[in-house]
Structures are given as structure tokens and as C-alpha cells.
Coordinates of N, CA, C and O in Angstrom, one line a residue:
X645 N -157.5 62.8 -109.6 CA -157.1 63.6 -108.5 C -157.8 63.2 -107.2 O -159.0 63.0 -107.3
X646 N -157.2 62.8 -105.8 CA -157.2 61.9 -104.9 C -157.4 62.7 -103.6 O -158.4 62.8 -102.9
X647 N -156.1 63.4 -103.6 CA -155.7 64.0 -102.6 C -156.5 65.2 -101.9 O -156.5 65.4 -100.7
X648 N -157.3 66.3 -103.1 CA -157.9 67.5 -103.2 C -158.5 67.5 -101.9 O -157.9 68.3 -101.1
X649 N -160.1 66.7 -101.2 CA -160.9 67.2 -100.0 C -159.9 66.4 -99.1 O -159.5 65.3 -99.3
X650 N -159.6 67.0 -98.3 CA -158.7 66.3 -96.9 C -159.3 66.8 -95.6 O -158.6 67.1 -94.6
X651 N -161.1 66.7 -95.7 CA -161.6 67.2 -94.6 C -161.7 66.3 -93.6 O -162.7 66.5 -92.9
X652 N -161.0 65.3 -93.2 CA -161.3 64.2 -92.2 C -162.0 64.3 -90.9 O -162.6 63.4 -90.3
X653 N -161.7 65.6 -90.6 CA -162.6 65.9 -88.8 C -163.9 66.4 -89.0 O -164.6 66.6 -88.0
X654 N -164.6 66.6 -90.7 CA -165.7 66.2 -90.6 C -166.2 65.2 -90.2 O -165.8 64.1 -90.3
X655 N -168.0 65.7 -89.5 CA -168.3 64.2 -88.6 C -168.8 63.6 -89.7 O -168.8 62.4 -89.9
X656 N -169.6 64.7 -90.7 CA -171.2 64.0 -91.9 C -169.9 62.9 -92.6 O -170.0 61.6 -92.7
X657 N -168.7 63.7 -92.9 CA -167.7 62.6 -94.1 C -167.4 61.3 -93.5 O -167.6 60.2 -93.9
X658 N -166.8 61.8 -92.1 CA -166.2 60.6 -91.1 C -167.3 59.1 -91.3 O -167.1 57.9 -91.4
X659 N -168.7 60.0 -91.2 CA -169.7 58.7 -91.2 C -170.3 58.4 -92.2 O -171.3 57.6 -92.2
X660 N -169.8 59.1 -93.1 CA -170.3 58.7 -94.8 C -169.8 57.8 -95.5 O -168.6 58.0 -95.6
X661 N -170.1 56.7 -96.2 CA -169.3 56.1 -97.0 C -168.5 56.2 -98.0 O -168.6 57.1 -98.8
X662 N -167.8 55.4 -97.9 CA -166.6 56.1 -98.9 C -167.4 56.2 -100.8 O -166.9 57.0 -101.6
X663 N -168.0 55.6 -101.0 CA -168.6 55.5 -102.0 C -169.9 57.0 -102.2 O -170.7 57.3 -103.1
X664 N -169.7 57.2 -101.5 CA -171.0 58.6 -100.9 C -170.1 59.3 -101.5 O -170.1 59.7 -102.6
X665 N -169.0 59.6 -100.2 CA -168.3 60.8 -100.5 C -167.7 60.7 -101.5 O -167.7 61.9 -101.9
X666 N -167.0 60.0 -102.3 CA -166.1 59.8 -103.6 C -166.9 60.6 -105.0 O -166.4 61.1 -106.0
X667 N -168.5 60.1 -104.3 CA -169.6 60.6 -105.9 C -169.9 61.7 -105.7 O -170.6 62.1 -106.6
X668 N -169.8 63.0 -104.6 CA -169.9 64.2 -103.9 C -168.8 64.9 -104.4 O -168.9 66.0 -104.9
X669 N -167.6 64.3 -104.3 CA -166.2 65.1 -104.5 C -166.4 64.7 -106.1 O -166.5 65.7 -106.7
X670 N -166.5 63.8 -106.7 CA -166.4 63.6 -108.5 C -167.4 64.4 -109.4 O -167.3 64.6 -110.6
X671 N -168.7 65.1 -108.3 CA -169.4 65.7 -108.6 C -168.8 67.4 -108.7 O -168.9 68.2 -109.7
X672 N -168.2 67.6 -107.6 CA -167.5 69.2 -107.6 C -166.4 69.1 -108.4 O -165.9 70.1 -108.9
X673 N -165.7 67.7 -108.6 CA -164.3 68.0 -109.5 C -164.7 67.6 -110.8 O -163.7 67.5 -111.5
X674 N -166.2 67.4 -111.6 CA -166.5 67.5 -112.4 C -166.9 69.3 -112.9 O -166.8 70.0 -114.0
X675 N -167.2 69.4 -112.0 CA -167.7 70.9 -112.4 C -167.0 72.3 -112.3 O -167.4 73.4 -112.7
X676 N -166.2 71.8 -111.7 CA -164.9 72.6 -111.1 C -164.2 72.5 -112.6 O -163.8 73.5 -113.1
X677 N -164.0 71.2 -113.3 CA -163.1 71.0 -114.5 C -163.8 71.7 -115.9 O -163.1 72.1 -116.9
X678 N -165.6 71.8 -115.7 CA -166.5 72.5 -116.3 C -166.1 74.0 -116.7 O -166.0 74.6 -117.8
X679 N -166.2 74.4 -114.9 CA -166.5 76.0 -115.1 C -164.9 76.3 -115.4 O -164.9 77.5 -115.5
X680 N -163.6 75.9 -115.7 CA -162.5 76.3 -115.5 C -162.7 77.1 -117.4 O -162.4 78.2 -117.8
X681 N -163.3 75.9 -118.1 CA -163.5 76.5 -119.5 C -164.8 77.8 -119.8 O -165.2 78.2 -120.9
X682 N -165.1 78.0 -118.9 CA -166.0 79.1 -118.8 C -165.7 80.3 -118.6 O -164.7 80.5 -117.9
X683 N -166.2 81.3 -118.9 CA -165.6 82.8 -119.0 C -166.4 83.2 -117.3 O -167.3 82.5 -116.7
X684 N -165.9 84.3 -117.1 CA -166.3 84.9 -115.3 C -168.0 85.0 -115.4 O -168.7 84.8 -114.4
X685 N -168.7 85.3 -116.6 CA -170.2 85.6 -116.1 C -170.6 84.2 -115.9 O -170.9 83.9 -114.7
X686 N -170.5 83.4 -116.6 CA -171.1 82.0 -116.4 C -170.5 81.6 -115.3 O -171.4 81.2 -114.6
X687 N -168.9 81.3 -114.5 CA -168.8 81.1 -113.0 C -169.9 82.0 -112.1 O -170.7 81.6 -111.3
X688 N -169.7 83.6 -112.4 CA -170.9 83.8 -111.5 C -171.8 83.7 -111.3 O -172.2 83.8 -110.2
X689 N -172.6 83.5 -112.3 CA -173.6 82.2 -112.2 C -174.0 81.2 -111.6 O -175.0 81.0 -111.1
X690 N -172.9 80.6 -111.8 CA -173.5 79.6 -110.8 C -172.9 79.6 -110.1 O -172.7 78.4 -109.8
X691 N -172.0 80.3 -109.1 CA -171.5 80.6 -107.8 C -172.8 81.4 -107.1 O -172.7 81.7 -105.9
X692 N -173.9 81.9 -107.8 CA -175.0 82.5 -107.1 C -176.0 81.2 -107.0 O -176.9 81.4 -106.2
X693 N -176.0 80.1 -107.6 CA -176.6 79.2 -107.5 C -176.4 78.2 -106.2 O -177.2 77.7 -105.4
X694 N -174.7 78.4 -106.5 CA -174.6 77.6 -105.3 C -174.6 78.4 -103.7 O -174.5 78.0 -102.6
X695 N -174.8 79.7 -104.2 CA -175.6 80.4 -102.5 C -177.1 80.5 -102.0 O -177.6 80.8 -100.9
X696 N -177.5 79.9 -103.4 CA -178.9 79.3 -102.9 C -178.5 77.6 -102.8 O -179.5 77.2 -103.5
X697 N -178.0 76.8 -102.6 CA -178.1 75.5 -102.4 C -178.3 75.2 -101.0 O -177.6 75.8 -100.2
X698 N -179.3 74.2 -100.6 CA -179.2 74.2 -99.3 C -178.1 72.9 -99.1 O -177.5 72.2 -99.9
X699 N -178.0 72.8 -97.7 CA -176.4 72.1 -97.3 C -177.9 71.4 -96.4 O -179.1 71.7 -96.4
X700 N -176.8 70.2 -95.7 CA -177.1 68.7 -95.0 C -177.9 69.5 -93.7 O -179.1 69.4 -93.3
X701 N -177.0 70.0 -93.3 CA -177.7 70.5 -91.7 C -179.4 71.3 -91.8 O -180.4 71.0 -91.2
X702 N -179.3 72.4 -92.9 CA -180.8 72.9 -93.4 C -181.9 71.7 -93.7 O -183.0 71.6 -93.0
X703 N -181.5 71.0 -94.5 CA -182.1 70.2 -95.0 C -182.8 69.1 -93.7 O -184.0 68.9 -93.5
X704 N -181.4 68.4 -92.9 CA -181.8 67.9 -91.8 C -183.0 68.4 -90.6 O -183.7 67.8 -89.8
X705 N -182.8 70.0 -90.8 CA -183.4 70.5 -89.5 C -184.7 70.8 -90.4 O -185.7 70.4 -89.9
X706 N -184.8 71.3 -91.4 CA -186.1 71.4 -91.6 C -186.7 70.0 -91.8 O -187.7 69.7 -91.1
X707 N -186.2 69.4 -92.4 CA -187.0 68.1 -92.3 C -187.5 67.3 -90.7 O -188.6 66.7 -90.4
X708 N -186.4 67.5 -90.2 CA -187.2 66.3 -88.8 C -188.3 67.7 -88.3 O -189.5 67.4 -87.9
X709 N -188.0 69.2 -88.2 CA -188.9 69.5 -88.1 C -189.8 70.1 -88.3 O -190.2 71.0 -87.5
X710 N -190.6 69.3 -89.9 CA -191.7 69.1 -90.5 C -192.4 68.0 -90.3 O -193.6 68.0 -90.5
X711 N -191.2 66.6 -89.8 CA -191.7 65.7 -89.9 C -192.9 66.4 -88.0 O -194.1 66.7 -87.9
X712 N -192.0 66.6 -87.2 CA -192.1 66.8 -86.1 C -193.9 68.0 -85.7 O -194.8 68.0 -84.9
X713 N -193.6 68.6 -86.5 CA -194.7 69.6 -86.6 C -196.1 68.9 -87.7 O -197.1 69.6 -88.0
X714 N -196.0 67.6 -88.3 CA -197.1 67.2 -88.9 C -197.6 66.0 -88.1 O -198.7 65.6 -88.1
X715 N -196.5 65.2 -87.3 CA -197.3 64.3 -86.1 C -197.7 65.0 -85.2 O -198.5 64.3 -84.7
X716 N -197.7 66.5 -84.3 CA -198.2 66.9 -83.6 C -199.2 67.3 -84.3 O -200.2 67.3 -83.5
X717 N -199.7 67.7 -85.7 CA -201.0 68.3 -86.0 C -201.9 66.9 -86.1 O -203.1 66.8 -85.8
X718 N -201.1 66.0 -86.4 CA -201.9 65.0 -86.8 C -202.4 63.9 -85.7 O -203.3 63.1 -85.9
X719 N -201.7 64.2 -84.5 CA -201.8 63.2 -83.4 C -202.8 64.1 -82.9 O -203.4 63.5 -82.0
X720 N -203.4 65.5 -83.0 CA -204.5 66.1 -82.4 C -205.5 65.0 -82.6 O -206.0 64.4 -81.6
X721 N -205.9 64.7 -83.9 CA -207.0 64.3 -84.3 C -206.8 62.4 -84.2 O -207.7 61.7 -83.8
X722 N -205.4 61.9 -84.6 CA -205.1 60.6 -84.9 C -204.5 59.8 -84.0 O -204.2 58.7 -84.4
X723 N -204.3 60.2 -82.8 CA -203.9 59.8 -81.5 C -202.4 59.8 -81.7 O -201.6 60.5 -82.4
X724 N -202.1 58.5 -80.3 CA -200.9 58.9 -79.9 C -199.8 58.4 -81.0 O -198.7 59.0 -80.9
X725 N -199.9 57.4 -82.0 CA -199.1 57.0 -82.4 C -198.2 58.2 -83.3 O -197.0 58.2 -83.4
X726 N -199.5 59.3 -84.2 CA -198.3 60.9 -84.7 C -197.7 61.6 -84.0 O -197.0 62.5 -84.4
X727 N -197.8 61.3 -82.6 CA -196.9 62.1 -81.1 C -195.8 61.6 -81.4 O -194.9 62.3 -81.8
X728 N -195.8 60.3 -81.4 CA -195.1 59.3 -81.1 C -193.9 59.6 -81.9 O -192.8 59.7 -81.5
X729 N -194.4 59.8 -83.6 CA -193.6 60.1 -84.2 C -192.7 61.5 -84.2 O -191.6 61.7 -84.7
X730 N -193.6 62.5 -83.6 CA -192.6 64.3 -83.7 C -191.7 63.7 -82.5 O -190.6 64.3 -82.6
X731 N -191.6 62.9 -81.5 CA -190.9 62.4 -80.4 C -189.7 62.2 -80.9 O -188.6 62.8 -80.7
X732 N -190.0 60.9 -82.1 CA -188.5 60.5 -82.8 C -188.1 61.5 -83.5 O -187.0 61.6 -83.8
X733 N -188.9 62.4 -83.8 CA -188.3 63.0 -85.1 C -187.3 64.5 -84.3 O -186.5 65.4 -84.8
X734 N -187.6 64.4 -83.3 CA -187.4 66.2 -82.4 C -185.8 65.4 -82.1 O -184.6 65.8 -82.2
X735 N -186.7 63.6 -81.5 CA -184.9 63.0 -81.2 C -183.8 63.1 -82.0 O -182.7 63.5 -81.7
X736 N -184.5 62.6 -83.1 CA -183.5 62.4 -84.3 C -182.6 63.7 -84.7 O -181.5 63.6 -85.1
X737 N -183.3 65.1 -84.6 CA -182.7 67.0 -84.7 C -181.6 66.4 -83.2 O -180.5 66.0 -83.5
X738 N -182.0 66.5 -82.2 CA -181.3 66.6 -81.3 C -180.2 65.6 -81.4 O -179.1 65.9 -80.8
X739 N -180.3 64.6 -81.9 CA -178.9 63.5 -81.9 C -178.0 64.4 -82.9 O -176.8 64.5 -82.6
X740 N -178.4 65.0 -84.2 CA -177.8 65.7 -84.7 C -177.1 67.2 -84.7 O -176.1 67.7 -85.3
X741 N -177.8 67.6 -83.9 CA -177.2 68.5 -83.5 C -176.2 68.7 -82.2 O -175.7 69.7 -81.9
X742 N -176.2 67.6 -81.5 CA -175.5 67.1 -80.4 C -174.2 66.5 -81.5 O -173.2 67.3 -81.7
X743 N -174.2 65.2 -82.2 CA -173.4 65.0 -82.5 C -173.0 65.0 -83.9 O -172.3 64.2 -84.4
X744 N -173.7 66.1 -84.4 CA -173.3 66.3 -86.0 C -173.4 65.6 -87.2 O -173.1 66.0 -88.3
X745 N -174.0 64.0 -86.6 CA -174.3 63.7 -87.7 C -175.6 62.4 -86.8 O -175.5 62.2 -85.6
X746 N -176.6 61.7 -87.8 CA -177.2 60.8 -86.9 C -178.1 60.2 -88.4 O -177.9 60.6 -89.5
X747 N -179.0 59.2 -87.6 CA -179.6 58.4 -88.9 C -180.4 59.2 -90.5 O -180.2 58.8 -91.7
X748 N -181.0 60.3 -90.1 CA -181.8 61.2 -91.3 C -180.6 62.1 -91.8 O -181.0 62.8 -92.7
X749 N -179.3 62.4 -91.5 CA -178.3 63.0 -92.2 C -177.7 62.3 -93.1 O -177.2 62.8 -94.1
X750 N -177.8 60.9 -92.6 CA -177.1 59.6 -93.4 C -178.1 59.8 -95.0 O -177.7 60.2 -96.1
X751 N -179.3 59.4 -94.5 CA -180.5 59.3 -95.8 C -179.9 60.6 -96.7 O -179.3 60.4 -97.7
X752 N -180.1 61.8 -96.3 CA -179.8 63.2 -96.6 C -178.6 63.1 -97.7 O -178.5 63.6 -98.8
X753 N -178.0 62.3 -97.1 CA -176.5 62.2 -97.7 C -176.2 61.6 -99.2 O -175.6 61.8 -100.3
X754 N -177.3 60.4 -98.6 CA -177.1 59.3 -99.9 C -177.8 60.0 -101.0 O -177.8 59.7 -102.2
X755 N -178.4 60.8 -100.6 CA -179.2 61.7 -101.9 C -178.3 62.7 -102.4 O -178.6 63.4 -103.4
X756 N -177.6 62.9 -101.9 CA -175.8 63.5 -102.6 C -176.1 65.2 -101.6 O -175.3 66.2 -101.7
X757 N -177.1 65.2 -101.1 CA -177.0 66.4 -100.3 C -175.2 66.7 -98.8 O -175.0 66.2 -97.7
X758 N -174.6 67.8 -99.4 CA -173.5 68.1 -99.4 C -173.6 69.2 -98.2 O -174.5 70.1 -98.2
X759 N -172.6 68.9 -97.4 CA -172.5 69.8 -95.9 C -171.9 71.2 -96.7 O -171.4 71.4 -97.9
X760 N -172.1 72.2 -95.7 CA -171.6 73.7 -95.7 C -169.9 73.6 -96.6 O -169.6 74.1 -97.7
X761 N -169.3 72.9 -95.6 CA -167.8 73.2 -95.9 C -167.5 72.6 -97.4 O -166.6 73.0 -98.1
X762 N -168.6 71.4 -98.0 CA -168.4 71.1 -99.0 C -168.5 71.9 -100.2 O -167.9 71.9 -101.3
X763 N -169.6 72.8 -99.6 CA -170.4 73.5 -101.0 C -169.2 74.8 -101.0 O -168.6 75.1 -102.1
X764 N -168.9 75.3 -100.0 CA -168.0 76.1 -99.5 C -166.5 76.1 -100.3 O -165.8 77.1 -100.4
X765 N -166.2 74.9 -101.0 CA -165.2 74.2 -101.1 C -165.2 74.2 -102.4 O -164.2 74.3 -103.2
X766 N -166.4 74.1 -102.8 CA -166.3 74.5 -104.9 C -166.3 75.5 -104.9 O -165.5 76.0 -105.7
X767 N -167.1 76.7 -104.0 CA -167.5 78.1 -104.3 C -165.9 78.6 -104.2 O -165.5 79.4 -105.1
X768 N -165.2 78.4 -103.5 CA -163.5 78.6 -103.2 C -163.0 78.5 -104.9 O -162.9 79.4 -105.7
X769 N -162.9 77.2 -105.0 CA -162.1 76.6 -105.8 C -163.0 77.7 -107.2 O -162.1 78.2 -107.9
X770 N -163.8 78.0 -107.6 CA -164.7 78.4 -108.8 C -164.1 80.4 -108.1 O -163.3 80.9 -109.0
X771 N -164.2 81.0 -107.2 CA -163.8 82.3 -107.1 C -162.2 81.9 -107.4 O -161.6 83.0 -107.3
X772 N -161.5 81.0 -107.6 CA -160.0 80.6 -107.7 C -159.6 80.9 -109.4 O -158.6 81.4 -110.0
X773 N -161.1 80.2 -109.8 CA -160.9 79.9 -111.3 C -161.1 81.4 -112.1 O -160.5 81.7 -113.1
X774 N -162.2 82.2 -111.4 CA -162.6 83.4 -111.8 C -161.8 84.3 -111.8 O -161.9 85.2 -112.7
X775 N -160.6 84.4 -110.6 CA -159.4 84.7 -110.2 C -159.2 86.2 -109.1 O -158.4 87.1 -109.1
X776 N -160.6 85.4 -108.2 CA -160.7 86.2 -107.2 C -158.9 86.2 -106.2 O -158.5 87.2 -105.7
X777 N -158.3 85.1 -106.2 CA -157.1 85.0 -105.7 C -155.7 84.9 -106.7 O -155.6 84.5 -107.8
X778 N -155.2 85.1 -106.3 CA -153.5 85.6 -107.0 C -152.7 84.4 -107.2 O -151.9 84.4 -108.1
X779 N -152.9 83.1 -106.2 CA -152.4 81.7 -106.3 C -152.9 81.1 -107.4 O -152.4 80.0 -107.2
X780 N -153.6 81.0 -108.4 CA -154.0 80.2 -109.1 C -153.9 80.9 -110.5 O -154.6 81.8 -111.0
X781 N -152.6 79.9 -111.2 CA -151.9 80.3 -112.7 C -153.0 80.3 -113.7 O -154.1 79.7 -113.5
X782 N -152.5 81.1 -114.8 CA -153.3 81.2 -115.4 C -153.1 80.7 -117.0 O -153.6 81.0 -118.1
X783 N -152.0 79.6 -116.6 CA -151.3 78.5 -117.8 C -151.8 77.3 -117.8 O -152.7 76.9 -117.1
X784 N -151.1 76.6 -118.4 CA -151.4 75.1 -117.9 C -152.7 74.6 -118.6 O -152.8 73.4 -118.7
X785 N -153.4 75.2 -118.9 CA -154.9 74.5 -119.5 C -155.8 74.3 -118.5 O -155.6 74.4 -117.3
X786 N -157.0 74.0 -119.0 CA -158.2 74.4 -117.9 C -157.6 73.2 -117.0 O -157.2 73.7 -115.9
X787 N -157.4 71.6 -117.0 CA -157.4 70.9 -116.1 C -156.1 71.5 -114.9 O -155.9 71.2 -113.8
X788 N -155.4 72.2 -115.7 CA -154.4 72.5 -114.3 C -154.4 73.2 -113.4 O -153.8 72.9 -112.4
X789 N -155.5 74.5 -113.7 CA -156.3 75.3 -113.1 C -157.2 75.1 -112.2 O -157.3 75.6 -111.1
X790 N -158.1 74.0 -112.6 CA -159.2 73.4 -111.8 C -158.5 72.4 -110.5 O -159.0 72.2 -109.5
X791 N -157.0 71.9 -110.9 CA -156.8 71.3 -109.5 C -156.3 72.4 -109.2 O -156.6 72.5 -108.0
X792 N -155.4 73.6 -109.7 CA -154.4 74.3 -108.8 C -155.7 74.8 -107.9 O -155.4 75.1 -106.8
X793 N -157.1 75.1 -108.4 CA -157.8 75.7 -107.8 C -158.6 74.9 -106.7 O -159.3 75.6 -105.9
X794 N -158.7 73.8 -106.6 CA -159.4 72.7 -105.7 C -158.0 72.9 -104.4 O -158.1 73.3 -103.2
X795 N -157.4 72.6 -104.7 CA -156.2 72.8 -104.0 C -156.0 74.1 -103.5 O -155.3 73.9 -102.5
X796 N -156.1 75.1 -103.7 CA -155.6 76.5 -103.2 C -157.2 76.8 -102.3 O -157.1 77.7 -101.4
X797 N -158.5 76.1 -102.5 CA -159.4 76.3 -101.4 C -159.1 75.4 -100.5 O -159.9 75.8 -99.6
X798 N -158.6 74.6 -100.1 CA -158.5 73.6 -98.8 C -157.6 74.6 -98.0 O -157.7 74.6 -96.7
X799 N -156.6 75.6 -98.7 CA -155.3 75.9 -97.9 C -156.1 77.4 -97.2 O -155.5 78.1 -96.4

């Protein structure tokens, strides 16, 4: 199944490699194919899991700034060169948040950390399977379900 994420005007996907994104989406259509044989307590389950999952942007902003808040503590005592660093690192939030995606979202990424709309996108497809929605049959066997339901969250 090929067709399922068709988020292209994402900027994180746009600038992610195809090999990134391919192991991100094989990851949710593994688990999506998972929870389809699972009864509703175990999807909600881990549909509460994945409302604690942090997404790319969290992860990004806390990180540049922690990095950002430990060269300023540290440049008190260690001079200019830990300035130097909350500088890049304040740069690095702001290139990101300017244009949605930048070098520390890339790293983020390769570590399979997954944007909003992604995580957004199993939790859909898993309330599809639970059968929060009326579009998704309840024949066909678990694999038919799992795409009708990957497919009925994009729409």
C-alpha cells in the first residue's frame, strides 16, 4: 500500500528523504495492520499513548531550547564560545519556525520522530478501526480495514 499518506505540502516530508519517510509510514501501516486485530480496549490504549507522543516541532523547540539555555548558563562561567552556541541554537528554533523545517528537524527526523499531522493520521485511521466513523466496513478481514481505514483519515 503506496498511495495511503499523500501529504506533499508538508515542509518536514517535502525535506525528508524518501527512505525516512517510507520507514515512518511502514511504521503506522504496520501498526495500523496490528491494531485492526485488536478489540476497542487495546486500540484505546494505545490511541492514549499516542496523545502522549511528542511530534517533531516539540521535540525541536525543546531541544534548540535547552541547547540554548545551557550555553547561556554555561558561557556565564565558560566564556564566549557557550554564547556562541545558544546563538546557533535560538538560530536554528527560528529558521524552523520561520520555515518549518531546518538542520535539527532533519536529525529529529532520522530518529523516526514524526510531525503532528503524522501521528494525527494513525490516531484517525485506529478511531476508523475502533469504528468511531461509519465509512469503514466491517468485512473484508483485518488487512482491508486497516487500508479502508488509513484511507478514510487522509479524506
Amino acid at each position: 500500500m503506496e498511495s495511503w499518506n499523500r501529504m506533499s505540502t508538508d515542509a518536514v516530508r517535502t525535506h525528508t528523504t524518501d527512505g525516512v519517510n517510507r520507514r515512518i509510514d511502514e511504521r503506522v501501516e504496520e501498526c495500523v495492520r496490528h491494531m485492526a486485530e485488536q478489540d476497542r480496549a487495546a486500540i484505546t490504549q494505545y490511541l492514549d499513548k499516542l496523545e502522549r507522543e511528542w511530534d517533531l516541532n516539540r521535540m525541536v523547540s525543546v531541544t534548540a531550547s535547552a541547547v540554548t539555555v545551557l550555553g547561556l548558563v554555561l558561557g556565564v562561567k565558560g566564556g564566549r564560545g557557550w554564547r556562541v552556541m545558544s546563538g546557533v541554537a535560538a538560530g536554528l528554533l527560528l529558521q524552523h519556525g520561520l520555515l518549518g523545517f531546518g538542520p535539527v528537524a532533519e536529525l529529529v527526523r532520522v530518529l523516526g520522530v514524526r510531525t503532528r499531522r503524522e501521528i494525527d493520521l494513525e490516531k484517525f485511521a485506529l478511531k476508523a478501526l475502533r469504528g468511531d466513523f461509519e465509512r469503514i466496513p466491517h468485512d473484508g478481514g483485518p488487512l482491508a480495514r486497516a487500508n479502508a481505514a488509513l484511507v478514510a483519515a487522509q479524506s
